[in-house]
């Protein structure tokens, strides 16, 4: 099991409070804007937009919100241009951290990201300083339901071009190369199977083991990034024991 969700901090928002859910909707709205700008407002001909809409639905984003985001990005309800920026740096104990942002003000966002690194005991690095430690993969997760056959699911994924297939605790995880991602995702959908999430993730090639104190410091940093509206995704290569709920 690749365990990509351990490395990817910002994931599905199911069960989160309304305020947190609103932040997720804001972030997804920006992703929709970028996808529409690059490929047009029709998800049937814009694979990137279709993927973001799938993500929006997985996070229970209302249909009206999705429609308004598309219309706004298409210039029907005003116009805001977002720029994609990737920040790289280090967290506690030398953990590699990648922050992906969409912003309408690079100076503001850059200052805020640097401040979060600094106050969390980390440091903002130069472009490329840690990205070589990660491999970009398509990651598709499917909730395992009654009647699903593990072998049939595996063959469907592999025949469509997947690199790897794993059965987790109540779900399937499928890894693909970037160029096969859309084909595998579409083959799953064509078979009438609903996936929980489908996106490109950065998977660490090696990990840094953290004990409880360093883990807690890193989690505070990741939470601060997640609270920033400009931040879309955060990846890291830390490995640690999960916090037990009391």
Tab-separated table of C-alpha atoms in Angstrom:
chain	number	residue	atom	x	y	z
A	1	UNK	CA	0.000	0.000	0.000
A	2	UNK	CA	1.472	3.288	-1.073
A	3	UNK	CA	-0.387	5.207	1.623
A	4	UNK	CA	-0.449	8.404	-0.421
A	5	UNK	CA	-2.937	10.074	1.903
A	6	UNK	CA	-0.252	10.137	4.602
A	7	UNK	CA	1.909	12.330	2.400
A	8	UNK	CA	-0.861	14.484	0.940
A	9	UNK	CA	-2.175	16.772	3.643
A	10	UNK	CA	-5.195	18.349	1.942
A	11	UNK	CA	-7.663	15.643	0.989
A	12	UNK	CA	-11.383	15.095	1.057
A	13	UNK	CA	-13.321	17.264	3.518
A	14	UNK	CA	-16.079	14.823	4.482
A	15	UNK	CA	-17.037	15.203	8.118
A	16	UNK	CA	-15.224	18.502	8.604
A	17	UNK	CA	-16.889	21.542	10.110
A	18	UNK	CA	-18.703	24.024	7.861
A	19	UNK	CA	-15.841	26.535	8.052
A	20	UNK	CA	-13.306	23.955	6.926
A	21	UNK	CA	-15.658	22.720	4.220
A	22	UNK	CA	-16.046	26.294	2.981
A	23	UNK	CA	-12.274	26.560	2.646
A	24	UNK	CA	-12.183	23.367	0.605
A	25	UNK	CA	-14.897	24.761	-1.674
A	26	UNK	CA	-12.839	27.930	-2.145
A	27	UNK	CA	-9.777	25.910	-3.099
A	28	UNK	CA	-11.731	23.713	-5.519
A	29	UNK	CA	-13.316	26.818	-7.037
A	30	UNK	CA	-9.848	28.101	-7.878
A	31	UNK	CA	-8.912	24.757	-9.440
A	32	UNK	CA	-12.037	24.982	-11.576
A	33	UNK	CA	-11.048	28.491	-12.663
A	34	UNK	CA	-7.595	27.346	-13.796
A	35	UNK	CA	-9.004	24.303	-15.602
A	36	UNK	CA	-11.589	26.411	-17.462
A	37	UNK	CA	-8.980	29.000	-18.444
A	38	UNK	CA	-6.713	26.325	-19.887
A	39	UNK	CA	-9.261	24.081	-21.602
A	40	UNK	CA	-12.670	25.705	-21.757
A	41	UNK	CA	-15.934	25.337	-19.793
A	42	UNK	CA	-17.104	22.003	-21.221
A	43	UNK	CA	-16.048	19.032	-19.045
A	44	UNK	CA	-16.773	16.637	-21.915
A	45	UNK	CA	-13.853	18.087	-23.871
A	46	UNK	CA	-11.765	19.319	-20.925
A	47	UNK	CA	-10.326	16.380	-18.982
A	48	UNK	CA	-8.752	18.631	-16.345
A	49	UNK	CA	-12.088	20.297	-15.610
A	50	UNK	CA	-13.832	16.931	-15.479
A	51	UNK	CA	-11.325	15.741	-12.884
A	52	UNK	CA	-11.853	18.837	-10.718
A	53	UNK	CA	-15.633	18.452	-10.937
A	54	UNK	CA	-15.241	14.854	-9.774
A	55	UNK	CA	-13.189	16.132	-6.845
A	56	UNK	CA	-15.840	18.738	-6.070
A	57	UNK	CA	-18.575	16.117	-6.017
A	58	UNK	CA	-16.481	13.825	-3.809
A	59	UNK	CA	-16.254	16.692	-1.324
A	60	UNK	CA	-20.023	17.299	-1.458
A	61	UNK	CA	-19.664	20.679	-3.155
A	62	UNK	CA	-23.172	21.798	-4.235
A	63	UNK	CA	-23.930	21.691	-7.943
A	64	UNK	CA	-24.807	25.421	-7.930
A	65	UNK	CA	-21.360	26.237	-6.520
A	66	UNK	CA	-19.701	24.206	-9.269
A	67	UNK	CA	-21.779	25.907	-11.962
A	68	UNK	CA	-21.044	29.396	-10.611
A	69	UNK	CA	-17.317	28.632	-10.457
A	70	UNK	CA	-17.341	27.549	-14.108
A	71	UNK	CA	-19.348	30.610	-15.168
A	72	UNK	CA	-17.067	32.953	-13.253
A	73	UNK	CA	-13.967	31.395	-14.762
A	74	UNK	CA	-15.539	31.710	-18.209
A	75	UNK	CA	-16.066	35.446	-17.717
A	76	UNK	CA	-19.830	35.231	-17.273
A	77	UNK	CA	-19.784	36.391	-13.639
A	78	UNK	CA	-16.679	38.563	-13.550
A	79	UNK	CA	-13.092	37.521	-14.039
A	80	UNK	CA	-10.196	36.683	-11.712
A	81	UNK	CA	-6.930	35.215	-12.926
A	82	UNK	CA	-5.094	32.761	-10.695
A	83	UNK	CA	-1.475	31.786	-11.115
A	84	UNK	CA	-0.089	28.412	-10.112
A	85	UNK	CA	3.007	28.505	-7.880
A	86	UNK	CA	4.929	25.678	-6.200
A	87	UNK	CA	6.941	26.319	-3.041
A	88	UNK	CA	9.514	23.863	-1.714
A	89	UNK	CA	11.139	23.716	1.670
A	90	UNK	CA	11.876	21.792	4.837
A	91	UNK	CA	9.955	21.053	8.001
A	92	UNK	CA	11.111	19.694	11.325
A	93	UNK	CA	13.965	17.178	11.206
A	94	UNK	CA	14.621	17.910	7.533
A	95	UNK	CA	11.250	16.656	6.250
A	96	UNK	CA	10.724	17.627	2.612
A	97	UNK	CA	7.600	19.762	2.056
A	98	UNK	CA	5.980	20.855	-1.204
A	99	UNK	CA	3.222	23.474	-1.208
A	100	UNK	CA	1.094	23.998	-4.321
A	101	UNK	CA	-0.796	27.297	-4.464
A	102	UNK	CA	-3.140	29.204	-6.741
A	103	UNK	CA	-3.011	32.947	-6.178
A	104	UNK	CA	-3.977	36.298	-7.624
A	105	UNK	CA	-1.138	37.964	-5.687
A	106	UNK	CA	2.257	36.236	-5.716
A	107	UNK	CA	3.865	38.660	-3.278
A	108	UNK	CA	1.173	38.143	-0.658
A	109	UNK	CA	1.171	34.382	-0.966
A	110	UNK	CA	4.943	34.074	-1.022
A	111	UNK	CA	5.240	36.103	2.170
A	112	UNK	CA	2.580	34.056	3.929
A	113	UNK	CA	4.147	30.735	2.927
A	114	UNK	CA	7.604	31.860	4.074
A	115	UNK	CA	6.147	33.022	7.392
A	116	UNK	CA	4.512	29.625	8.012
A	117	UNK	CA	7.777	27.819	7.302
A	118	UNK	CA	9.743	30.154	9.583
A	119	UNK	CA	7.389	30.142	12.550
A	120	UNK	CA	7.095	26.344	12.383
A	121	UNK	CA	10.826	25.776	12.663
A	122	UNK	CA	11.223	25.017	8.964
A	123	UNK	CA	12.676	26.907	6.041
A	124	UNK	CA	11.538	27.875	2.557
A	125	UNK	CA	13.971	26.564	-0.044
A	126	UNK	CA	14.685	27.204	-3.694
A	127	UNK	CA	12.788	25.729	-6.624
A	128	UNK	CA	13.758	22.087	-7.109
A	129	UNK	CA	15.344	21.637	-3.689
A	130	UNK	CA	12.996	18.775	-2.694
A	131	UNK	CA	10.740	18.025	-5.679
A	132	UNK	CA	13.272	15.488	-6.991
A	133	UNK	CA	12.437	13.365	-3.947
A	134	UNK	CA	8.851	12.844	-5.179
A	135	UNK	CA	7.288	11.058	-8.140
A	136	UNK	CA	4.002	12.311	-9.571
A	137	UNK	CA	1.427	9.533	-9.885
A	138	UNK	CA	-2.264	9.246	-10.613
A	139	UNK	CA	-4.024	7.962	-7.495
A	140	UNK	CA	-7.542	6.573	-7.682
A	141	UNK	CA	-9.398	5.335	-4.614
A	142	UNK	CA	-12.558	3.233	-4.716
A	143	UNK	CA	-14.631	2.279	-1.709
A	144	UNK	CA	-15.031	-1.491	-1.591
A	145	UNK	CA	-18.726	-2.392	-1.566
A	146	UNK	CA	-20.613	-5.662	-1.254
A	147	UNK	CA	-20.428	-7.728	-4.425
A	148	UNK	CA	-17.145	-6.268	-5.673
A	149	UNK	CA	-14.620	-8.894	-6.726
A	150	UNK	CA	-11.000	-8.064	-5.895
A	151	UNK	CA	-9.547	-9.932	-8.862
A	152	UNK	CA	-11.979	-8.363	-11.329
A	153	UNK	CA	-11.215	-4.885	-9.996
A	154	UNK	CA	-7.503	-5.528	-10.280
A	155	UNK	CA	-7.766	-6.782	-13.866
A	156	UNK	CA	-9.934	-3.814	-14.850
A	157	UNK	CA	-7.337	-1.395	-13.506
A	158	UNK	CA	-4.289	-3.184	-14.919
A	159	UNK	CA	-5.874	-3.776	-18.338
A	160	UNK	CA	-6.611	-0.032	-18.524
A	161	UNK	CA	-2.931	0.752	-17.893
A	162	UNK	CA	-2.547	1.061	-14.119
A	163	UNK	CA	0.918	0.572	-12.599
A	164	UNK	CA	-0.179	-0.829	-9.262
A	165	UNK	CA	-3.280	-2.052	-7.439
A	166	UNK	CA	-3.666	-2.451	-3.680
A	167	UNK	CA	-6.493	-3.466	-1.391
A	168	UNK	CA	-6.578	-1.313	1.713
A	169	UNK	CA	-8.905	-1.328	4.687
A	170	UNK	CA	-12.250	-1.186	2.915
A	171	UNK	CA	-11.023	0.459	-0.282
A	172	UNK	CA	-8.980	-0.102	-3.424
A	173	UNK	CA	-6.031	2.119	-4.287
A	174	UNK	CA	-4.871	2.300	-7.898
A	175	UNK	CA	-1.640	3.978	-8.989
A	176	UNK	CA	-1.010	5.107	-12.555
A	177	UNK	CA	1.572	7.039	-14.513
A	178	UNK	CA	0.581	10.612	-15.334
A	179	UNK	CA	-0.094	9.807	-18.987
A	180	UNK	CA	-2.307	6.794	-18.157
A	181	UNK	CA	-4.268	8.480	-15.375
A	182	UNK	CA	-7.206	9.729	-17.468
A	183	UNK	CA	-7.530	6.436	-19.343
A	184	UNK	CA	-7.667	4.366	-16.159
A	185	UNK	CA	-10.071	6.757	-14.461
A	186	UNK	CA	-12.379	6.776	-17.482
A	187	UNK	CA	-12.273	2.973	-17.790
A	188	UNK	CA	-13.402	2.663	-14.175
A	189	UNK	CA	-16.235	5.123	-14.746
A	190	UNK	CA	-17.258	3.360	-17.981
A	191	UNK	CA	-17.563	0.108	-16.031
A	192	UNK	CA	-20.146	1.796	-13.815
A	193	UNK	CA	-17.858	1.928	-10.783
A	194	UNK	CA	-17.857	5.078	-8.653
A	195	UNK	CA	-14.490	6.209	-7.299
A	196	UNK	CA	-14.050	8.159	-4.074
A	197	UNK	CA	-11.178	10.279	-5.379
A	198	UNK	CA	-9.042	10.517	-8.488
A	199	UNK	CA	-6.160	12.968	-8.700
A	200	UNK	CA	-2.474	13.428	-9.359
A	201	UNK	CA	-0.385	13.163	-6.201
A	202	UNK	CA	3.299	13.516	-5.408
A	203	UNK	CA	4.527	10.262	-3.841
A	204	UNK	CA	7.785	10.406	-1.841
A	205	UNK	CA	10.560	8.072	-2.954
A	206	UNK	CA	11.991	7.900	0.586
A	207	UNK	CA	10.610	8.860	3.977
A	208	UNK	CA	11.822	10.510	7.186
A	209	UNK	CA	10.667	8.872	10.401
A	210	UNK	CA	9.358	11.300	13.045
A	211	UNK	CA	8.738	10.683	16.709
A	212	UNK	CA	5.809	12.258	18.557
A	213	UNK	CA	7.298	15.714	19.284
A	214	UNK	CA	8.555	16.293	15.750
A	215	UNK	CA	5.337	14.833	14.335
A	216	UNK	CA	3.256	17.344	16.282
A	217	UNK	CA	5.408	20.245	15.052
A	218	UNK	CA	5.012	19.091	11.462
A	219	UNK	CA	1.242	18.667	11.815
A	220	UNK	CA	0.937	22.234	13.105
A	221	UNK	CA	2.816	23.437	10.030
A	222	UNK	CA	0.582	21.403	7.709
A	223	UNK	CA	-2.537	22.732	9.442
A	224	UNK	CA	-1.303	26.292	8.955
A	225	UNK	CA	-0.796	25.666	5.243
A	226	UNK	CA	-4.239	24.094	4.967
A	227	UNK	CA	-5.818	27.156	6.613
A	228	UNK	CA	-4.359	29.399	3.893
A	229	UNK	CA	-6.916	29.970	1.128
A	230	UNK	CA	-4.204	30.186	-1.539
A	231	UNK	CA	-2.793	26.739	-0.749
A	232	UNK	CA	-4.256	23.917	-2.817
A	233	UNK	CA	-2.127	20.897	-1.895
A	234	UNK	CA	0.646	20.064	0.532
A	235	UNK	CA	2.928	17.038	0.247
A	236	UNK	CA	5.637	15.764	2.579
A	237	UNK	CA	7.841	12.716	3.066
A	238	UNK	CA	7.390	12.233	6.813
A	239	UNK	CA	6.372	8.917	8.304
A	240	UNK	CA	4.953	8.777	11.807
A	241	UNK	CA	2.514	7.017	14.099
A	242	UNK	CA	-1.020	8.386	13.920
A	243	UNK	CA	-2.368	10.266	16.935
A	244	UNK	CA	-4.679	8.056	18.951
A	245	UNK	CA	-8.089	9.552	19.648
A	246	UNK	CA	-9.074	9.618	23.292
